[in-house]
Coordinates of C-alpha atoms in Angstrom, one line a residue:
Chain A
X24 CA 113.0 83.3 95.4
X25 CA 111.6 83.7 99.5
X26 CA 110.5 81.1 101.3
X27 CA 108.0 80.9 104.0
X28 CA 109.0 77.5 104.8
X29 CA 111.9 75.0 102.9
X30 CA 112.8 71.5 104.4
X31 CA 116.5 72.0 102.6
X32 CA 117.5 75.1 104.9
X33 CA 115.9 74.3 108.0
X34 CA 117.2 72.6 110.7
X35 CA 116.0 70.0 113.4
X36 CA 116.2 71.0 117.1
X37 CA 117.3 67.6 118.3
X38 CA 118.1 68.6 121.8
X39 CA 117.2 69.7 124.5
X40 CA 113.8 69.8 122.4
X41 CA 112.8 68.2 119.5
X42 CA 111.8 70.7 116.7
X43 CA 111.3 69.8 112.9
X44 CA 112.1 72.7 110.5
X45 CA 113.4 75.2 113.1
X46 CA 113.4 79.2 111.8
X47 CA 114.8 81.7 114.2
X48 CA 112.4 84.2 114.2
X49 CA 115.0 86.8 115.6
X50 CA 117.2 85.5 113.5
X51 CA 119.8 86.6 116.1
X52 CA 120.9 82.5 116.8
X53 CA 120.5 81.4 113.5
X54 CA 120.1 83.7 110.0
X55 CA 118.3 82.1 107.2
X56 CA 118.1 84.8 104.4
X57 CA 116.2 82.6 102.3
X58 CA 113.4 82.5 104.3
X59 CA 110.5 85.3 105.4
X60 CA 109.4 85.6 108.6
X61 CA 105.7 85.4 108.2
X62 CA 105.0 87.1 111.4
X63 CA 107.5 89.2 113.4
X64 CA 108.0 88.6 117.2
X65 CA 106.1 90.7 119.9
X66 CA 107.3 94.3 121.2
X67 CA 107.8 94.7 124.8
X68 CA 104.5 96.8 125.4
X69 CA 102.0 97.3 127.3
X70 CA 99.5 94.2 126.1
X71 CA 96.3 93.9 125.3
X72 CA 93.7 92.1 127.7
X73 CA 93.5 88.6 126.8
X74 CA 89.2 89.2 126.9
X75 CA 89.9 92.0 124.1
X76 CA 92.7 89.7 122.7
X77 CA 90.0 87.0 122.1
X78 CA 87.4 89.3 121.0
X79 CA 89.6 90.8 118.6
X80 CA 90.4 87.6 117.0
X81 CA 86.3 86.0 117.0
X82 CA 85.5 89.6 115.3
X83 CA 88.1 89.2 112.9
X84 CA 87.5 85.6 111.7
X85 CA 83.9 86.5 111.4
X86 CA 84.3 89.3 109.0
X87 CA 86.6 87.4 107.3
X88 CA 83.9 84.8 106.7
X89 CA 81.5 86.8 105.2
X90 CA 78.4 84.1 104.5
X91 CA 81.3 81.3 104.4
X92 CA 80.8 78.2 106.9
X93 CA 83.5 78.4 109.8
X94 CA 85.0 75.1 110.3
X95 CA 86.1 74.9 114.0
X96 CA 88.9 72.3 114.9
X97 CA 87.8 71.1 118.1
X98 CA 90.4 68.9 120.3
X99 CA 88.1 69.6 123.2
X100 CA 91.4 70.7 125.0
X101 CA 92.0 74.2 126.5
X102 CA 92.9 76.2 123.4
X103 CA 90.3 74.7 120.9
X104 CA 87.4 75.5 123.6
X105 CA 88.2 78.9 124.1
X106 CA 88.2 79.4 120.2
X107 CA 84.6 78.1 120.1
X108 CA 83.5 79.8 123.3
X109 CA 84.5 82.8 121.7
X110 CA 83.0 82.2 118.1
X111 CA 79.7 81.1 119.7
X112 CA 79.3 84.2 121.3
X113 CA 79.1 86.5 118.2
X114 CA 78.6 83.9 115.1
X115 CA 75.6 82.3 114.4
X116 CA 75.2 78.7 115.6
X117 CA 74.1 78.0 111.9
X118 CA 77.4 79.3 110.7
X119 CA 79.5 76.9 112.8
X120 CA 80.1 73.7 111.9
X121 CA 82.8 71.5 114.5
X122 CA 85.2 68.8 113.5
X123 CA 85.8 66.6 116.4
X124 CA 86.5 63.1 116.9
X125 CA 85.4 61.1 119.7
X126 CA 88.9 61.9 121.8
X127 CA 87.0 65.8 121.6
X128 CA 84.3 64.5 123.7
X129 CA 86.7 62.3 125.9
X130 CA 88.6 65.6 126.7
X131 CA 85.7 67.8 127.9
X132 CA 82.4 65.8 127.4
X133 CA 80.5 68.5 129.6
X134 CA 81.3 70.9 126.7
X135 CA 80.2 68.8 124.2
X136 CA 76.9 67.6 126.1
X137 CA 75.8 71.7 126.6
X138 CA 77.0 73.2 123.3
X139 CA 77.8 71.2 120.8
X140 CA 75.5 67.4 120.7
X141 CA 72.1 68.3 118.8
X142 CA 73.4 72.6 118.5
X143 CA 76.0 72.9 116.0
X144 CA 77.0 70.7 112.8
X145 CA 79.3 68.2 113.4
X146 CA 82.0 66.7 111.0
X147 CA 84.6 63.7 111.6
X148 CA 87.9 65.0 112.3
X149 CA 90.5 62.6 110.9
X150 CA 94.2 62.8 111.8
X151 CA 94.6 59.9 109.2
X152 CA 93.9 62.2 105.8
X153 CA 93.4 65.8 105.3
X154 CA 90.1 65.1 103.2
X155 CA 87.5 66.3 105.4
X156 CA 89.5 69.7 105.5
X157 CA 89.9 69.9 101.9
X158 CA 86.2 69.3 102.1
X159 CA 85.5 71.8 104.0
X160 CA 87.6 74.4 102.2
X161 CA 84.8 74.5 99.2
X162 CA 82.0 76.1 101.0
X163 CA 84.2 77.4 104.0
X164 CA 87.3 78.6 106.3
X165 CA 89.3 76.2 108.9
X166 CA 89.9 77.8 112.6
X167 CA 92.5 76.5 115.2
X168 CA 93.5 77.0 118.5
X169 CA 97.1 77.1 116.7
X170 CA 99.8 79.8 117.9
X171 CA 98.3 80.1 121.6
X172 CA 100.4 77.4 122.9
X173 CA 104.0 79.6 121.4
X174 CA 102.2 82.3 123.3
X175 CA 102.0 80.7 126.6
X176 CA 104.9 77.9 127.2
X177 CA 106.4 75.0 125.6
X178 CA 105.5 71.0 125.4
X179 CA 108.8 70.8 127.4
X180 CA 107.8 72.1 130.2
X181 CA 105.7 68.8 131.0
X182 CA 109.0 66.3 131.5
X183 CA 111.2 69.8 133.3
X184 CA 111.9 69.5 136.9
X185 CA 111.0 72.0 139.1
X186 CA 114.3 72.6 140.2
X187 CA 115.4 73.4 136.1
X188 CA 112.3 75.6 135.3
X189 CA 113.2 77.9 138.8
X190 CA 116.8 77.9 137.3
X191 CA 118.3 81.6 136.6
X192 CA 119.5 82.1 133.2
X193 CA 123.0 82.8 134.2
X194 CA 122.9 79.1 136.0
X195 CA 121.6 77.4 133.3
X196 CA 124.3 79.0 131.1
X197 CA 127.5 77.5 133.3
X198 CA 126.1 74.0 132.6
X199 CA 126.2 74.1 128.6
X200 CA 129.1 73.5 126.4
X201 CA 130.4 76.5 124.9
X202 CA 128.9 76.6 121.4
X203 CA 125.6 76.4 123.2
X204 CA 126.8 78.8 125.5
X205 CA 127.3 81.5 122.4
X206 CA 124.0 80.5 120.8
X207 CA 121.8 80.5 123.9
X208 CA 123.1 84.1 124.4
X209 CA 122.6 85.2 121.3
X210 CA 119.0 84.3 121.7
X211 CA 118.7 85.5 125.0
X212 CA 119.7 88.7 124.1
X213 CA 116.9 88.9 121.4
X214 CA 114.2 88.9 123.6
X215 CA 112.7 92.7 124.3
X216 CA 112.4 91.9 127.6
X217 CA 114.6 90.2 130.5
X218 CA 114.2 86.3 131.2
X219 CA 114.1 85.7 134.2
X220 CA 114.3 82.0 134.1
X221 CA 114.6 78.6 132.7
X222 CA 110.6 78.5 132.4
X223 CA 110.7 81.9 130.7
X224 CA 113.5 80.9 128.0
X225 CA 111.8 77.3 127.2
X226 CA 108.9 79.8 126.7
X227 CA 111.5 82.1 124.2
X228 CA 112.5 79.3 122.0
X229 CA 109.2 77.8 121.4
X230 CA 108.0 81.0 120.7
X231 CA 110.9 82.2 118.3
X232 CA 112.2 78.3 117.2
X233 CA 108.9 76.7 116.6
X234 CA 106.5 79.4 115.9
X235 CA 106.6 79.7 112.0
X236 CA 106.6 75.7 112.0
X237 CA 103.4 75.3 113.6
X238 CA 101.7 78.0 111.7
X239 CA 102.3 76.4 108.7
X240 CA 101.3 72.7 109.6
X241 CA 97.9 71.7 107.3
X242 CA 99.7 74.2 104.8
X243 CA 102.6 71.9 104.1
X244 CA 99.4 69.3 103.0
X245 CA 96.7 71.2 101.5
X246 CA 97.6 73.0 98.4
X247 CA 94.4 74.7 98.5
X248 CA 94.8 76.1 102.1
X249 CA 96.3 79.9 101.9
X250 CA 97.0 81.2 105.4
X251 CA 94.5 84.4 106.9
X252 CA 92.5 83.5 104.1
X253 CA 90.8 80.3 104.4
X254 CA 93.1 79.0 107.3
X255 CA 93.0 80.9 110.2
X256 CA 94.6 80.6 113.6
X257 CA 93.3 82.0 116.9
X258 CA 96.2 82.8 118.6
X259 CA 98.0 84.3 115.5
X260 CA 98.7 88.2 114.9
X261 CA 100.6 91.0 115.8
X262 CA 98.3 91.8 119.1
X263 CA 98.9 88.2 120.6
X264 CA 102.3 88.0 119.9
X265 CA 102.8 91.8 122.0
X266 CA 100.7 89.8 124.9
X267 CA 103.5 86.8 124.3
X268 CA 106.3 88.9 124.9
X269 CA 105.1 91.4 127.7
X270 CA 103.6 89.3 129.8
X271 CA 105.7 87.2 132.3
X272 CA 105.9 83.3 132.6
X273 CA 104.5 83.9 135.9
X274 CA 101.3 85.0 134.8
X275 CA 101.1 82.3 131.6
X276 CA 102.1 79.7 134.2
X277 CA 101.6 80.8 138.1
X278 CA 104.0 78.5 139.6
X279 CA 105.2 75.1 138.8
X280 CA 101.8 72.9 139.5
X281 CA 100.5 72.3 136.2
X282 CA 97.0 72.6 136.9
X283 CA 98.1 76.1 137.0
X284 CA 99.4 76.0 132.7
X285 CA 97.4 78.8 130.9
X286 CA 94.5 79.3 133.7
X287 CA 94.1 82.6 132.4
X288 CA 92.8 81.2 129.5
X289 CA 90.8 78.6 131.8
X290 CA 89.3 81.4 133.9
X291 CA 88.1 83.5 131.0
X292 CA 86.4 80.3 129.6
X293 CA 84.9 79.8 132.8
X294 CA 83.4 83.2 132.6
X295 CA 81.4 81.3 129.4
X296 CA 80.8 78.0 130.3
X297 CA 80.6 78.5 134.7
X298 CA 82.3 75.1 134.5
X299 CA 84.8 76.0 137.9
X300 CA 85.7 71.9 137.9
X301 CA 87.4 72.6 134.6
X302 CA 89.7 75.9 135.5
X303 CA 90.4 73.9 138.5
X304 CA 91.7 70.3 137.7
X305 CA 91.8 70.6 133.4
X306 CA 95.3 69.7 132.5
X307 CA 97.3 70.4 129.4
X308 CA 96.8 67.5 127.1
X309 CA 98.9 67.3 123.8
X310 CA 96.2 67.3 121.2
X311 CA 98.4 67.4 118.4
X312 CA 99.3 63.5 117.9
X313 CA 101.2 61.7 115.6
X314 CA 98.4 59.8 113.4
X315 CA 100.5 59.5 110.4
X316 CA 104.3 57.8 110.4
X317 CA 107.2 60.0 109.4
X318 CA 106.5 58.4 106.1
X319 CA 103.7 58.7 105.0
X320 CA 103.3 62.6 106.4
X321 CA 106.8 63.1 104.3
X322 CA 105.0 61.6 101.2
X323 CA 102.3 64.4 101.4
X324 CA 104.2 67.2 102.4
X325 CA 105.2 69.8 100.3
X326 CA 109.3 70.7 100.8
X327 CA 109.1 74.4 100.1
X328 CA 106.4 77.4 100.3
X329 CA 107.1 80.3 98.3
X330 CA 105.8 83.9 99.9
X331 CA 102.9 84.1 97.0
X332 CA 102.0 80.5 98.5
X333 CA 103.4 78.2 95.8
X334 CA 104.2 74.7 97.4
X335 CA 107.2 72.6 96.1
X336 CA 106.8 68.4 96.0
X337 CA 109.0 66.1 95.6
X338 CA 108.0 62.7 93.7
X339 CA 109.3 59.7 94.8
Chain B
X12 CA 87.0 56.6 110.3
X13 CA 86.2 56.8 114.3
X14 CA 89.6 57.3 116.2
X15 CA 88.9 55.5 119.2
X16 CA 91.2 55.6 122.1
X17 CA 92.0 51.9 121.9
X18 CA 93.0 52.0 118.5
X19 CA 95.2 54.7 119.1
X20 CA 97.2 53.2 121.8
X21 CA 97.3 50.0 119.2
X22 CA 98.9 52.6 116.9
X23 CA 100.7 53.8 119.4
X24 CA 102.8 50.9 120.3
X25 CA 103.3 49.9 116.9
X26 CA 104.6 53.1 115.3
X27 CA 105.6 55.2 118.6
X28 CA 103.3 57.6 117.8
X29 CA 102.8 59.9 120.6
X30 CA 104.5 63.2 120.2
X31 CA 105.3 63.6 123.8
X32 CA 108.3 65.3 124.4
X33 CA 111.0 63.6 126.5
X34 CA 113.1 64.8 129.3
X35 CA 116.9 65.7 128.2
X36 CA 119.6 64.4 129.9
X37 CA 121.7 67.5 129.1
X38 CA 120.7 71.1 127.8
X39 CA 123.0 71.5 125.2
X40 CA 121.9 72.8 121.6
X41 CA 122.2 69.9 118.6
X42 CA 120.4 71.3 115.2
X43 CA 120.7 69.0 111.8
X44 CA 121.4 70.9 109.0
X45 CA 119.6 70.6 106.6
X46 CA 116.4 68.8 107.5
X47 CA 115.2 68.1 103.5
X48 CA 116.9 64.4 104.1
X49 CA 113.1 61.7 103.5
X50 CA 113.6 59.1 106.8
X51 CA 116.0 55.8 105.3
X52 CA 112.7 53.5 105.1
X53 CA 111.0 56.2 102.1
X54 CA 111.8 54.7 98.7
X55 CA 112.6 58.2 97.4
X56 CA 115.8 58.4 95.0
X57 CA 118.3 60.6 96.8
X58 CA 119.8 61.7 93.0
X59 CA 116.7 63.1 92.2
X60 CA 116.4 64.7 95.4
X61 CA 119.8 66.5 95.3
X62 CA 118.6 67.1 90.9
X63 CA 115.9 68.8 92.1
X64 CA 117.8 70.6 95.2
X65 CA 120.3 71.8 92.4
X66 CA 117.5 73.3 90.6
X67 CA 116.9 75.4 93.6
X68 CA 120.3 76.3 93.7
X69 CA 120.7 74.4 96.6
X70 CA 124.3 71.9 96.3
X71 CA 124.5 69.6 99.1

């Protein structure tokens, strides 16, 4: 039997970051036979554009649709607004529906005052129950902003130093024990292409650590949600995760000011929306909050995935 | 339900909610093996948790 995902083989990352359910994509630091690696990391190649990147991934989910609703998960942060910047801009308005809460309009109420309030259909997002999403699945598929932040950086990188991120590899390694020593390099050594930093290898093991986690969050919940079918992620596929690997940290994150995070993302939004005060002063927020107590998201969350999408419970 | 900012900063301070991540005080790797293990405060019997492990063909 494979796995896409099973709670009794996977570790937790408790330091330097915290990661639930770590898989080693590379499988260089840590082999787990058991499980599949749903999507394979990046080649060092020449990337696409992230404009073609983005129209790729709108074209995709449209076809996919068919006459289906599109159910748009809107935090109102960077990642969710590019994903319905780009859907608005081939889909039909009366195709979209957006589930937002009122933090959505909080985040970016300019957004929400010129193409969302009294344009598209609305639903409640609730971080408390996965109801309205099972809702939704009936006459419709769920879109996400998912995967882009594993393309660009790491949560991490908010509480770093300057001084840490500018680091060189070889520095960083001299200051780990030696166990971490052998499984940082083994890592390292992984990636297609050089790192040339601390920034770039918080970047690495989000991407290979903490990449087949987040795709499957909502899946661990929703027995009826089947990834690329009726779940689909923006940021996912084999094109963005060439763009994750060949492009540097530099360009992802020019420098260390954080109003800097992802501004090519920001700048092609502002292409759309003309909003400059946004690509200027937005900041990273972590939209992705903790509504639910380790217990009661344990209670609903199924311990094993099986490749042909089978979940595994376990009943108190 | 509406998830207004105040009543998320109320659940907030009661469970420690926030996911934010926290700065380390040293960089060295620590992983938990395995991570199947329900949090201490989750009436779930661990026998019937390492019953239906062994089914799995998983012995702990």
């Amino acid at each position: 039997m494979k796995y896409y995902h099973h709670a009794g083989m996977t570790p937790t990352m408790k330091n330097p970051d915290y990661m639930y359910n770590v898989f080693d994509r590379t499988r260089a630091m840590i082999n787990i036979p058991q499980i599949e690696c749903i999507t394979p990391i990046g080649q060092a190649v020449e990337p696409k554009s992230l404009e073609e990147l983005c129209y790729n991934s709108a074209q995709n989910i449209v076809s996919q649709a068919v006459s289906k609703k599109i159910y748009v998960t809107w935090s109102g942060g960077i990642d969710s607004t590019l994903v319905l910047s780009e859907l608005l801009k081939i889909a039909p308005k009366s195709q979209l529906t957006v589930f937002m809460d009122n933090n959505s309009i909080k985040e970016y109420p300019e957004f929400y005052s010129k193409y969302i309030k009294g344009q598209l259909e609305t639903r409640q997002m609730s971080f408390y129950t996965d109801d309205p999403l099972r809702v939704a699945l009936k006459d419709g598929i769920v879109v996400t902003g998912h995967l882009i932040d594993p393309v660009f950086g790491a949560n991490i990188y908010q509480v770093l130093p300057e001084e840490k991120l500018k680091q060189s590899i070889q520095d960083f390694l001299t200051e780990v024990d030696r166990l971490s020593f052998v499984k940082y390099t083994k890592l390292i050594n992984a990636c297609p292409r050089p790192l040339v930093n601390v920034k770039d290898l918080f970047w690495w093991m989000d991407y290979t650590l903490n990449y087949q986690s987040e795709q499957l969050m909502w899946l661990l919940e929703i027995e009826e949600m089947i990834l690329d079918k009726n779940l689909f992620h923006f940021g996912a596929g084999e094109d963005w995760n060439n763009y994750a690997v060949s492009t540097p940290a530099e360009i992802k994150w020019p420098g260390y000011d954080f109003n800097y995070y992802k501004m090519e993302i920001k700048k092609h939004i502002q292409k759309f929306t003309g909003d400059e005060n946004y690509t200027k002063n937005k900041l990273k927020m972590p939209s992705w909050r903790k509504y639910r107590t380790d217990q009661q998201r344990w209670q609903n969350k199924a311990v094993w995935i099986t490749t042909d999408w089978k979940r595994g419970w376990l009943t108190p | 339900m509406v998830n207004e900012l105040p009543d998320l900063i109320k659940e907030d301070q009661r469970y420690n909610l926030h996911a934010h991540p926290e700065r380390p005080s040293n960089y060295n790797l620590v992983f938990v093996f395995p991570n199947w293990a329900p949090p201490l405060e989750v009436n779930i019997d661990k026998k019937q948790i390492l019953s239906d492990l062994a089914k799995l063909g998983i012995k702990l």
